[in-house]
Amino acid sequence: MDTLEEILELACWIAKSYFDRGMGSGTSGNMSFLHDGHVYITASGTCFGRLRPEDFSCVDLQGSLVSGKKPSKEWPLHLAVYQHDNTCGAVIHIHSTYSVLWSCLEHDNEDDCIPDYTPYLRMKLGSVSLVDYAAPGSPELMCAFRRKLDVSNGWLLRNHGLVAPGKTLMDAFTASEELEESCRIAWELRGQHCRKIR
């Protein structure tokens, strides 16, 4: 098992990778992971481009602050995933361009909203559902999100961004990368009559 210091170092690398590639700007996005029965989540107002280990808040599984700064306002979303799936060890939420673009469109099947143009999203994550829009961090968003927890393996928040879980932080990172790439491919091919693999 990785130490807390090792996971925090990886988290900072992931955040910087997103920021450097334009997948996280300003203070948008948040990530979390489980360690020793607690949730470590990026603090409110932190920037992925300058994230440091001390920029993580530690909360318990009921959301009470254990140590550190004020957590991201979207901590309830992360806790909902952990409470729903006891195999989940990390959650990443970013406002990457193509996931946001794809989440703004209307889709025939909102419970499985990304076309299977390649096999990799299914392999790395699974199905992805679209969550109805509500203001970020609001109780209304949490209600909409909870309704989709049983529906799919990952989520697009309408007009907002992606949510990717994983057994480890690296798994969640890999899933988020594949989700964003699948949204990019779908966006580039929209309106075209392309053969899907299923």
mmCIF file with all atom_site columns, C-alpha atoms in Angstrom:
data_model
loop_
_atom_site.group_PDB
_atom_site.id
_atom_site.type_symbol
_atom_site.label_atom_id
_atom_site.label_alt_id
_atom_site.label_comp_id
_atom_site.label_asym_id
_atom_site.label_entity_id
_atom_site.label_seq_id
_atom_site.pdbx_PDB_ins_code
_atom_site.Cartn_x
_atom_site.Cartn_y
_atom_site.Cartn_z
_atom_site.occupancy
_atom_site.B_iso_or_equiv
_atom_site.pdbx_formal_charge
_atom_site.auth_seq_id
_atom_site.auth_comp_id
_atom_site.auth_asym_id
_atom_site.auth_atom_id
_atom_site.pdbx_PDB_model_num
ATOM 1   C CA . MET A 1 1   ? 0.000   0.000  0.000   1.00 0.00 ? 1   MET A CA 1
ATOM 2   C CA . ASP A 1 2   ? 1.325   3.431  -0.905  1.00 0.00 ? 2   ASP A CA 1
ATOM 3   C CA . THR A 1 3   ? 2.045   5.861  1.914   1.00 0.00 ? 3   THR A CA 1
ATOM 4   C CA . LEU A 1 4   ? 0.022   9.042  2.325   1.00 0.00 ? 4   LEU A CA 1
ATOM 5   C CA . GLU A 1 5   ? 3.041   11.055 1.204   1.00 0.00 ? 5   GLU A CA 1
ATOM 6   C CA . GLU A 1 6   ? 3.342   8.987  -1.994  1.00 0.00 ? 6   GLU A CA 1
ATOM 7   C CA . ILE A 1 7   ? -0.343  9.383  -2.852  1.00 0.00 ? 7   ILE A CA 1
ATOM 8   C CA . LEU A 1 8   ? -0.216  13.128 -2.221  1.00 0.00 ? 8   LEU A CA 1
ATOM 9   C CA . GLU A 1 9   ? 2.833   13.394 -4.483  1.00 0.00 ? 9   GLU A CA 1
ATOM 10  C CA . LEU A 1 10  ? 0.956   11.519 -7.220  1.00 0.00 ? 10  LEU A CA 1
ATOM 11  C CA . ALA A 1 11  ? -2.111  13.731 -6.733  1.00 0.00 ? 11  ALA A CA 1
ATOM 12  C CA . CYS A 1 12  ? -0.023  16.868 -7.215  1.00 0.00 ? 12  CYS A CA 1
ATOM 13  C CA . TRP A 1 13  ? 1.531   15.389 -10.368 1.00 0.00 ? 13  TRP A CA 1
ATOM 14  C CA . ILE A 1 14  ? -1.924  14.538 -11.764 1.00 0.00 ? 14  ILE A CA 1
ATOM 15  C CA . ALA A 1 15  ? -3.209  18.028 -11.011 1.00 0.00 ? 15  ALA A CA 1
ATOM 16  C CA . LYS A 1 16  ? -0.210  19.665 -12.701 1.00 0.00 ? 16  LYS A CA 1
ATOM 17  C CA . SER A 1 17  ? -0.636  17.389 -15.715 1.00 0.00 ? 17  SER A CA 1
ATOM 18  C CA . TYR A 1 18  ? -4.259  18.498 -16.100 1.00 0.00 ? 18  TYR A CA 1
ATOM 19  C CA . PHE A 1 19  ? -3.355  22.156 -15.670 1.00 0.00 ? 19  PHE A CA 1
ATOM 20  C CA . ASP A 1 20  ? -0.455  22.085 -18.116 1.00 0.00 ? 20  ASP A CA 1
ATOM 21  C CA . ARG A 1 21  ? -2.651  20.504 -20.793 1.00 0.00 ? 21  ARG A CA 1
ATOM 22  C CA . GLY A 1 22  ? -5.553  22.914 -20.319 1.00 0.00 ? 22  GLY A CA 1
ATOM 23  C CA . MET A 1 23  ? -7.795  20.316 -18.659 1.00 0.00 ? 23  MET A CA 1
ATOM 24  C CA . GLY A 1 24  ? -8.092  22.361 -15.484 1.00 0.00 ? 24  GLY A CA 1
ATOM 25  C CA . SER A 1 25  ? -7.968  26.136 -15.287 1.00 0.00 ? 25  SER A CA 1
ATOM 26  C CA . GLY A 1 26  ? -8.045  28.619 -12.446 1.00 0.00 ? 26  GLY A CA 1
ATOM 27  C CA . THR A 1 27  ? -9.435  27.008 -9.312  1.00 0.00 ? 27  THR A CA 1
ATOM 28  C CA . SER A 1 28  ? -11.816 24.647 -11.110 1.00 0.00 ? 28  SER A CA 1
ATOM 29  C CA . GLY A 1 29  ? -11.937 20.903 -10.481 1.00 0.00 ? 29  GLY A CA 1
ATOM 30  C CA . ASN A 1 30  ? -11.268 18.754 -7.448  1.00 0.00 ? 30  ASN A CA 1
ATOM 31  C CA . MET A 1 31  ? -9.966  15.304 -6.606  1.00 0.00 ? 31  MET A CA 1
ATOM 32  C CA . SER A 1 32  ? -10.017 13.012 -3.610  1.00 0.00 ? 32  SER A CA 1
ATOM 33  C CA . PHE A 1 33  ? -8.763  9.671  -2.377  1.00 0.00 ? 33  PHE A CA 1
ATOM 34  C CA . LEU A 1 34  ? -9.323  7.352  0.569   1.00 0.00 ? 34  LEU A CA 1
ATOM 35  C CA . HIS A 1 35  ? -6.546  6.610  3.039   1.00 0.00 ? 35  HIS A CA 1
ATOM 36  C CA . ASP A 1 36  ? -6.833  4.942  6.451   1.00 0.00 ? 36  ASP A CA 1
ATOM 37  C CA . GLY A 1 37  ? -10.577 5.479  6.628   1.00 0.00 ? 37  GLY A CA 1
ATOM 38  C CA . HIS A 1 38  ? -10.460 9.177  5.780   1.00 0.00 ? 38  HIS A CA 1
ATOM 39  C CA . VAL A 1 39  ? -11.065 11.142 2.605   1.00 0.00 ? 39  VAL A CA 1
ATOM 40  C CA . TYR A 1 40  ? -8.361  13.521 1.413   1.00 0.00 ? 40  TYR A CA 1
ATOM 41  C CA . ILE A 1 41  ? -9.816  16.108 -0.941  1.00 0.00 ? 41  ILE A CA 1
ATOM 42  C CA . THR A 1 42  ? -8.469  19.260 -2.538  1.00 0.00 ? 42  THR A CA 1
ATOM 43  C CA . ALA A 1 43  ? -9.230  22.305 -0.449  1.00 0.00 ? 43  ALA A CA 1
ATOM 44  C CA . SER A 1 44  ? -11.567 25.064 -1.557  1.00 0.00 ? 44  SER A CA 1
ATOM 45  C CA . GLY A 1 45  ? -9.992  27.589 -3.923  1.00 0.00 ? 45  GLY A CA 1
ATOM 46  C CA . THR A 1 46  ? -6.907  25.532 -4.772  1.00 0.00 ? 46  THR A CA 1
ATOM 47  C CA . CYS A 1 47  ? -5.308  25.684 -8.215  1.00 0.00 ? 47  CYS A CA 1
ATOM 48  C CA . PHE A 1 48  ? -4.275  22.464 -9.952  1.00 0.00 ? 48  PHE A CA 1
ATOM 49  C CA . GLY A 1 49  ? -1.265  24.248 -11.421 1.00 0.00 ? 49  GLY A CA 1
ATOM 50  C CA . ARG A 1 50  ? 0.198   24.925 -7.974  1.00 0.00 ? 50  ARG A CA 1
ATOM 51  C CA . LEU A 1 51  ? -1.261  22.116 -5.886  1.00 0.00 ? 51  LEU A CA 1
ATOM 52  C CA . ARG A 1 52  ? 0.842   21.028 -2.899  1.00 0.00 ? 52  ARG A CA 1
ATOM 53  C CA . PRO A 1 53  ? 0.331   18.237 -0.335  1.00 0.00 ? 53  PRO A CA 1
ATOM 54  C CA . GLU A 1 54  ? -0.784  20.788 2.257   1.00 0.00 ? 54  GLU A CA 1
ATOM 55  C CA . ASP A 1 55  ? -3.616  21.850 -0.085  1.00 0.00 ? 55  ASP A CA 1
ATOM 56  C CA . PHE A 1 56  ? -5.610  18.721 0.797   1.00 0.00 ? 56  PHE A CA 1
ATOM 57  C CA . SER A 1 57  ? -8.310  18.646 3.447   1.00 0.00 ? 57  SER A CA 1
ATOM 58  C CA . CYS A 1 58  ? -8.934  15.511 5.473   1.00 0.00 ? 58  CYS A CA 1
ATOM 59  C CA . VAL A 1 59  ? -12.582 14.681 6.214   1.00 0.00 ? 59  VAL A CA 1
ATOM 60  C CA . ASP A 1 60  ? -14.300 11.642 7.647   1.00 0.00 ? 60  ASP A CA 1
ATOM 61  C CA . LEU A 1 61  ? -16.856 9.581  5.726   1.00 0.00 ? 61  LEU A CA 1
ATOM 62  C CA . GLN A 1 62  ? -19.655 11.769 7.093   1.00 0.00 ? 62  GLN A CA 1
ATOM 63  C CA . GLY A 1 63  ? -17.983 14.924 5.769   1.00 0.00 ? 63  GLY A CA 1
ATOM 64  C CA . SER A 1 64  ? -16.729 16.378 9.049   1.00 0.00 ? 64  SER A CA 1
ATOM 65  C CA . LEU A 1 65  ? -13.370 18.144 8.788   1.00 0.00 ? 65  LEU A CA 1
ATOM 66  C CA . VAL A 1 66  ? -10.596 16.210 10.534  1.00 0.00 ? 66  VAL A CA 1
ATOM 67  C CA . SER A 1 67  ? -7.646  18.394 9.581   1.00 0.00 ? 67  SER A CA 1
ATOM 68  C CA . GLY A 1 68  ? -6.458  20.912 7.037   1.00 0.00 ? 68  GLY A CA 1
ATOM 69  C CA . LYS A 1 69  ? -8.211  23.680 5.149   1.00 0.00 ? 69  LYS A CA 1
ATOM 70  C CA . LYS A 1 70  ? -11.863 24.038 4.177   1.00 0.00 ? 70  LYS A CA 1
ATOM 71  C CA . PRO A 1 71  ? -12.623 21.275 1.642   1.00 0.00 ? 71  PRO A CA 1
ATOM 72  C CA . SER A 1 72  ? -13.936 21.812 -1.868  1.00 0.00 ? 72  SER A CA 1
ATOM 73  C CA . LYS A 1 73  ? -17.633 22.690 -1.879  1.00 0.00 ? 73  LYS A CA 1
ATOM 74  C CA . GLU A 1 74  ? -18.221 19.569 -3.965  1.00 0.00 ? 74  GLU A CA 1
ATOM 75  C CA . TRP A 1 75  ? -17.033 17.194 -1.235  1.00 0.00 ? 75  TRP A CA 1
ATOM 76  C CA . PRO A 1 76  ? -20.571 15.704 -0.912  1.00 0.00 ? 76  PRO A CA 1
ATOM 77  C CA . LEU A 1 77  ? -20.309 14.460 -4.508  1.00 0.00 ? 77  LEU A CA 1
ATOM 78  C CA . HIS A 1 78  ? -17.090 12.602 -3.685  1.00 0.00 ? 78  HIS A CA 1
ATOM 79  C CA . LEU A 1 79  ? -18.514 11.128 -0.495  1.00 0.00 ? 79  LEU A CA 1
ATOM 80  C CA . ALA A 1 80  ? -21.601 9.938  -2.370  1.00 0.00 ? 80  ALA A CA 1
ATOM 81  C CA . VAL A 1 81  ? -19.401 7.851  -4.677  1.00 0.00 ? 81  VAL A CA 1
ATOM 82  C CA . TYR A 1 82  ? -17.454 6.306  -1.770  1.00 0.00 ? 82  TYR A CA 1
ATOM 83  C CA . GLN A 1 83  ? -20.644 5.527  0.134   1.00 0.00 ? 83  GLN A CA 1
ATOM 84  C CA . HIS A 1 84  ? -22.192 3.944  -2.955  1.00 0.00 ? 84  HIS A CA 1
ATOM 85  C CA . ASP A 1 85  ? -19.208 1.807  -3.996  1.00 0.00 ? 85  ASP A CA 1
ATOM 86  C CA . ASN A 1 86  ? -16.942 0.362  -1.337  1.00 0.00 ? 86  ASN A CA 1
ATOM 87  C CA . THR A 1 87  ? -14.361 -0.642 -3.972  1.00 0.00 ? 87  THR A CA 1
ATOM 88  C CA . CYS A 1 88  ? -13.800 2.986  -4.969  1.00 0.00 ? 88  CYS A CA 1
ATOM 89  C CA . GLY A 1 89  ? -10.614 4.550  -3.633  1.00 0.00 ? 89  GLY A CA 1
ATOM 90  C CA . ALA A 1 90  ? -10.435 7.832  -5.561  1.00 0.00 ? 90  ALA A CA 1
ATOM 91  C CA . VAL A 1 91  ? -12.634 10.314 -7.424  1.00 0.00 ? 91  VAL A CA 1
ATOM 92  C CA . ILE A 1 92  ? -11.632 12.983 -9.941  1.00 0.00 ? 92  ILE A CA 1
ATOM 93  C CA . HIS A 1 93  ? -13.843 15.833 -11.108 1.00 0.00 ? 93  HIS A CA 1
ATOM 94  C CA . ILE A 1 94  ? -12.535 18.204 -13.786 1.00 0.00 ? 94  ILE A CA 1
ATOM 95  C CA . HIS A 1 95  ? -14.004 20.727 -16.212 1.00 0.00 ? 95  HIS A CA 1
ATOM 96  C CA . SER A 1 96  ? -12.057 19.499 -19.232 1.00 0.00 ? 96  SER A CA 1
ATOM 97  C CA . THR A 1 97  ? -13.091 21.035 -22.543 1.00 0.00 ? 97  THR A CA 1
ATOM 98  C CA . TYR A 1 98  ? -14.552 18.099 -24.438 1.00 0.00 ? 98  TYR A CA 1
ATOM 99  C CA . SER A 1 99  ? -16.399 16.605 -21.496 1.00 0.00 ? 99  SER A CA 1
ATOM 100 C CA . VAL A 1 100 ? -18.042 19.990 -20.947 1.00 0.00 ? 100 VAL A CA 1
ATOM 101 C CA . LEU A 1 101 ? -18.854 20.371 -24.658 1.00 0.00 ? 101 LEU A CA 1
ATOM 102 C CA . TRP A 1 102 ? -20.382 16.890 -24.826 1.00 0.00 ? 102 TRP A CA 1
ATOM 103 C CA . SER A 1 103 ? -22.364 17.494 -21.634 1.00 0.00 ? 103 SER A CA 1
ATOM 104 C CA . CYS A 1 104 ? -24.013 20.550 -23.220 1.00 0.00 ? 104 CYS A CA 1
ATOM 105 C CA . LEU A 1 105 ? -25.591 18.533 -26.057 1.00 0.00 ? 105 LEU A CA 1
ATOM 106 C CA . GLU A 1 106 ? -28.884 16.684 -26.023 1.00 0.00 ? 106 GLU A CA 1
ATOM 107 C CA . HIS A 1 107 ? -28.514 12.885 -26.060 1.00 0.00 ? 107 HIS A CA 1
ATOM 108 C CA . ASP A 1 108 ? -30.985 10.155 -26.945 1.00 0.00 ? 108 ASP A CA 1
ATOM 109 C CA . ASN A 1 109 ? -29.743 7.930  -24.130 1.00 0.00 ? 109 ASN A CA 1
ATOM 110 C CA . GLU A 1 110 ? -28.726 9.966  -21.095 1.00 0.00 ? 110 GLU A CA 1
ATOM 111 C CA . ASP A 1 111 ? -27.891 6.803  -19.144 1.00 0.00 ? 111 ASP A CA 1
ATOM 112 C CA . ASP A 1 112 ? -25.176 5.836  -21.655 1.00 0.00 ? 112 ASP A CA 1
ATOM 113 C CA . CYS A 1 113 ? -24.405 9.066  -23.452 1.00 0.00 ? 113 CYS A CA 1
ATOM 114 C CA . ILE A 1 114 ? -21.033 8.510  -25.146 1.00 0.00 ? 114 ILE A CA 1
ATOM 115 C CA . PRO A 1 115 ? -20.915 6.556  -28.436 1.00 0.00 ? 115 PRO A CA 1
ATOM 116 C CA . ASP A 1 116 ? -18.696 3.488  -28.651 1.00 0.00 ? 116 ASP A CA 1
ATOM 117 C CA . TYR A 1 117 ? -16.366 4.637  -31.417 1.00 0.00 ? 117 TYR A CA 1
ATOM 118 C CA . THR A 1 118 ? -13.419 2.922  -29.696 1.00 0.00 ? 118 THR A CA 1
ATOM 119 C CA . PRO A 1 119 ? -13.391 0.111  -27.088 1.00 0.00 ? 119 PRO A CA 1
ATOM 120 C CA . TYR A 1 120 ? -11.294 1.912  -24.503 1.00 0.00 ? 120 TYR A CA 1
ATOM 121 C CA . LEU A 1 121 ? -13.869 3.842  -22.488 1.00 0.00 ? 121 LEU A CA 1
ATOM 122 C CA . ARG A 1 122 ? -15.741 0.608  -21.744 1.00 0.00 ? 122 ARG A CA 1
ATOM 123 C CA . MET A 1 123 ? -12.457 -1.091 -20.878 1.00 0.00 ? 123 MET A CA 1
ATOM 124 C CA . LYS A 1 124 ? -11.137 1.644  -18.586 1.00 0.00 ? 124 LYS A CA 1
ATOM 125 C CA . LEU A 1 125 ? -14.369 2.936  -17.030 1.00 0.00 ? 125 LEU A CA 1
ATOM 126 C CA . GLY A 1 126 ? -17.653 1.577  -18.379 1.00 0.00 ? 126 GLY A CA 1
ATOM 127 C CA . SER A 1 127 ? -20.842 3.419  -19.216 1.00 0.00 ? 127 SER A CA 1
ATOM 128 C CA . VAL A 1 128 ? -21.270 7.147  -18.577 1.00 0.00 ? 128 VAL A CA 1
ATOM 129 C CA . SER A 1 129 ? -24.539 8.868  -17.725 1.00 0.00 ? 129 SER A CA 1
ATOM 130 C CA . LEU A 1 130 ? -25.557 12.505 -17.966 1.00 0.00 ? 130 LEU A CA 1
ATOM 131 C CA . VAL A 1 131 ? -26.570 14.205 -14.699 1.00 0.00 ? 131 VAL A CA 1
ATOM 132 C CA . ASP A 1 132 ? -29.178 16.976 -14.823 1.00 0.00 ? 132 ASP A CA 1
ATOM 133 C CA . TYR A 1 133 ? -27.829 20.481 -14.352 1.00 0.00 ? 133 TYR A CA 1
ATOM 134 C CA . ALA A 1 134 ? -27.865 22.198 -10.976 1.00 0.00 ? 134 ALA A CA 1
ATOM 135 C CA . ALA A 1 135 ? -25.519 24.781 -9.504  1.00 0.00 ? 135 ALA A CA 1
ATOM 136 C CA . PRO A 1 136 ? -22.077 23.401 -8.531  1.00 0.00 ? 136 PRO A CA 1
ATOM 137 C CA . GLY A 1 137 ? -21.980 22.283 -4.902  1.00 0.00 ? 137 GLY A CA 1
ATOM 138 C CA . SER A 1 138 ? -25.740 22.687 -4.453  1.00 0.00 ? 138 SER A CA 1
ATOM 139 C CA . PRO A 1 139 ? -28.083 20.215 -2.720  1.00 0.00 ? 139 PRO A CA 1
ATOM 140 C CA . GLU A 1 140 ? -30.003 20.038 -6.004  1.00 0.00 ? 140 GLU A CA 1
ATOM 141 C CA . LEU A 1 141 ? -26.894 18.817 -7.831  1.00 0.00 ? 141 LEU A CA 1
ATOM 142 C CA . MET A 1 142 ? -26.320 16.188 -5.165  1.00 0.00 ? 142 MET A CA 1
ATOM 143 C CA . CYS A 1 143 ? -29.890 14.915 -5.534  1.00 0.00 ? 143 CYS A CA 1
ATOM 144 C CA . ALA A 1 144 ? -29.511 14.715 -9.320  1.00 0.00 ? 144 ALA A CA 1
ATOM 145 C CA . PHE A 1 145 ? -26.144 12.988 -8.969  1.00 0.00 ? 145 PHE A CA 1
ATOM 146 C CA . ARG A 1 146 ? -27.382 10.404 -6.478  1.00 0.00 ? 146 ARG A CA 1
ATOM 147 C CA . ARG A 1 147 ? -30.150 9.427  -8.892  1.00 0.00 ? 147 ARG A CA 1
ATOM 148 C CA . LYS A 1 148 ? -27.474 8.389  -11.408 1.00 0.00 ? 148 LYS A CA 1
ATOM 149 C CA . LEU A 1 149 ? -25.136 6.500  -9.080  1.00 0.00 ? 149 LEU A CA 1
ATOM 150 C CA . ASP A 1 150 ? -26.717 3.127  -9.851  1.00 0.00 ? 150 ASP A CA 1
ATOM 151 C CA . VAL A 1 151 ? -27.059 3.860  -13.557 1.00 0.00 ? 151 VAL A CA 1
ATOM 152 C CA . SER A 1 152 ? -23.463 4.005  -14.767 1.00 0.00 ? 152 SER A CA 1
ATOM 153 C CA . ASN A 1 153 ? -19.772 3.751  -13.910 1.00 0.00 ? 153 ASN A CA 1
ATOM 154 C CA . GLY A 1 154 ? -18.884 7.388  -14.608 1.00 0.00 ? 154 GLY A CA 1
ATOM 155 C CA . TRP A 1 155 ? -20.756 10.645 -15.018 1.00 0.00 ? 155 TRP A CA 1
ATOM 156 C CA . LEU A 1 156 ? -20.983 13.858 -17.002 1.00 0.00 ? 156 LEU A CA 1
ATOM 157 C CA . LEU A 1 157 ? -22.495 16.732 -15.072 1.00 0.00 ? 157 LEU A CA 1
ATOM 158 C CA . ARG A 1 158 ? -24.564 18.694 -17.593 1.00 0.00 ? 158 ARG A CA 1
ATOM 159 C CA . ASN A 1 159 ? -22.882 21.977 -18.618 1.00 0.00 ? 159 ASN A CA 1
ATOM 160 C CA . HIS A 1 160 ? -20.220 21.302 -15.997 1.00 0.00 ? 160 HIS A CA 1
ATOM 161 C CA . GLY A 1 161 ? -17.676 18.476 -16.438 1.00 0.00 ? 161 GLY A CA 1
ATOM 162 C CA . LEU A 1 162 ? -16.754 14.863 -15.772 1.00 0.00 ? 162 LEU A CA 1
ATOM 163 C CA . VAL A 1 163 ? -16.645 12.688 -12.659 1.00 0.00 ? 163 VAL A CA 1
ATOM 164 C CA . ALA A 1 164 ? -14.417 9.599  -12.843 1.00 0.00 ? 164 ALA A CA 1
ATOM 165 C CA . PRO A 1 165 ? -13.947 7.083  -9.998  1.00 0.00 ? 165 PRO A CA 1
ATOM 166 C CA . GLY A 1 166 ? -11.261 4.429  -9.595  1.00 0.00 ? 166 GLY A CA 1
ATOM 167 C CA . LYS A 1 167 ? -9.945  1.832  -7.191  1.00 0.00 ? 167 LYS A CA 1
ATOM 168 C CA . THR A 1 168 ? -6.807  3.980  -6.891  1.00 0.00 ? 168 THR A CA 1
ATOM 169 C CA . LEU A 1 169 ? -5.949  7.546  -7.765  1.00 0.00 ? 169 LEU A CA 1
ATOM 170 C CA . MET A 1 170 ? -4.056  6.338  -10.830 1.00 0.00 ? 170 MET A CA 1
ATOM 171 C CA . ASP A 1 171 ? -7.097  4.321  -11.927 1.00 0.00 ? 171 ASP A CA 1
ATOM 172 C CA . ALA A 1 172 ? -9.315  7.390  -11.597 1.00 0.00 ? 172 ALA A CA 1
ATOM 173 C CA . PHE A 1 173 ? -6.779  9.435  -13.574 1.00 0.00 ? 173 PHE A CA 1
ATOM 174 C CA . THR A 1 174 ? -6.695  6.820  -16.350 1.00 0.00 ? 174 THR A CA 1
ATOM 175 C CA . ALA A 1 175 ? -10.515 6.718  -16.445 1.00 0.00 ? 175 ALA A CA 1
ATOM 176 C CA . SER A 1 176 ? -10.744 10.504 -16.621 1.00 0.00 ? 176 SER A CA 1
ATOM 177 C CA . GLU A 1 177 ? -8.247  10.598 -19.489 1.00 0.00 ? 177 GLU A CA 1
ATOM 178 C CA . GLU A 1 178 ? -10.208 8.006  -21.456 1.00 0.00 ? 178 GLU A CA 1
ATOM 179 C CA . LEU A 1 179 ? -13.498 9.756  -20.729 1.00 0.00 ? 179 LEU A CA 1
ATOM 180 C CA . GLU A 1 180 ? -12.179 13.091 -21.968 1.00 0.00 ? 180 GLU A CA 1
ATOM 181 C CA . GLU A 1 181 ? -10.658 11.480 -25.078 1.00 0.00 ? 181 GLU A CA 1
ATOM 182 C CA . SER A 1 182 ? -13.917 9.661  -25.842 1.00 0.00 ? 182 SER A CA 1
ATOM 183 C CA . CYS A 1 183 ? -15.790 12.947 -25.549 1.00 0.00 ? 183 CYS A CA 1
ATOM 184 C CA . ARG A 1 184 ? -13.268 14.558 -27.900 1.00 0.00 ? 184 ARG A CA 1
ATOM 185 C CA . ILE A 1 185 ? -13.700 11.816 -30.494 1.00 0.00 ? 185 ILE A CA 1
ATOM 186 C CA . ALA A 1 186 ? -17.494 11.967 -30.181 1.00 0.00 ? 186 ALA A CA 1
ATOM 187 C CA . TRP A 1 187 ? -17.432 15.768 -30.521 1.00 0.00 ? 187 TRP A CA 1
ATOM 188 C CA . GLU A 1 188 ? -15.230 15.643 -33.620 1.00 0.00 ? 188 GLU A CA 1
ATOM 189 C CA . LEU A 1 189 ? -17.493 13.007 -35.217 1.00 0.00 ? 189 LEU A CA 1
ATOM 190 C CA . ARG A 1 190 ? -20.838 14.565 -34.266 1.00 0.00 ? 190 ARG A CA 1
ATOM 191 C CA . GLY A 1 191 ? -23.219 14.672 -37.187 1.00 0.00 ? 191 GLY A CA 1
ATOM 192 C CA . GLN A 1 192 ? -21.229 12.071 -39.118 1.00 0.00 ? 192 GLN A CA 1
ATOM 193 C CA . HIS A 1 193 ? -22.557 8.610  -39.926 1.00 0.00 ? 193 HIS A CA 1
ATOM 194 C CA . CYS A 1 194 ? -19.815 6.541  -38.321 1.00 0.00 ? 194 CYS A CA 1
ATOM 195 C CA . ARG A 1 195 ? -19.813 2.862  -37.466 1.00 0.00 ? 195 ARG A CA 1
ATOM 196 C CA . LYS A 1 196 ? -19.726 2.119  -33.751 1.00 0.00 ? 196 LYS A CA 1
ATOM 197 C CA . ILE A 1 197 ? -18.172 -0.998 -32.298 1.00 0.00 ? 197 ILE A CA 1
ATOM 198 C CA . ARG A 1 198 ? -21.426 -2.114 -30.628 1.00 0.00 ? 198 ARG A CA 1
#
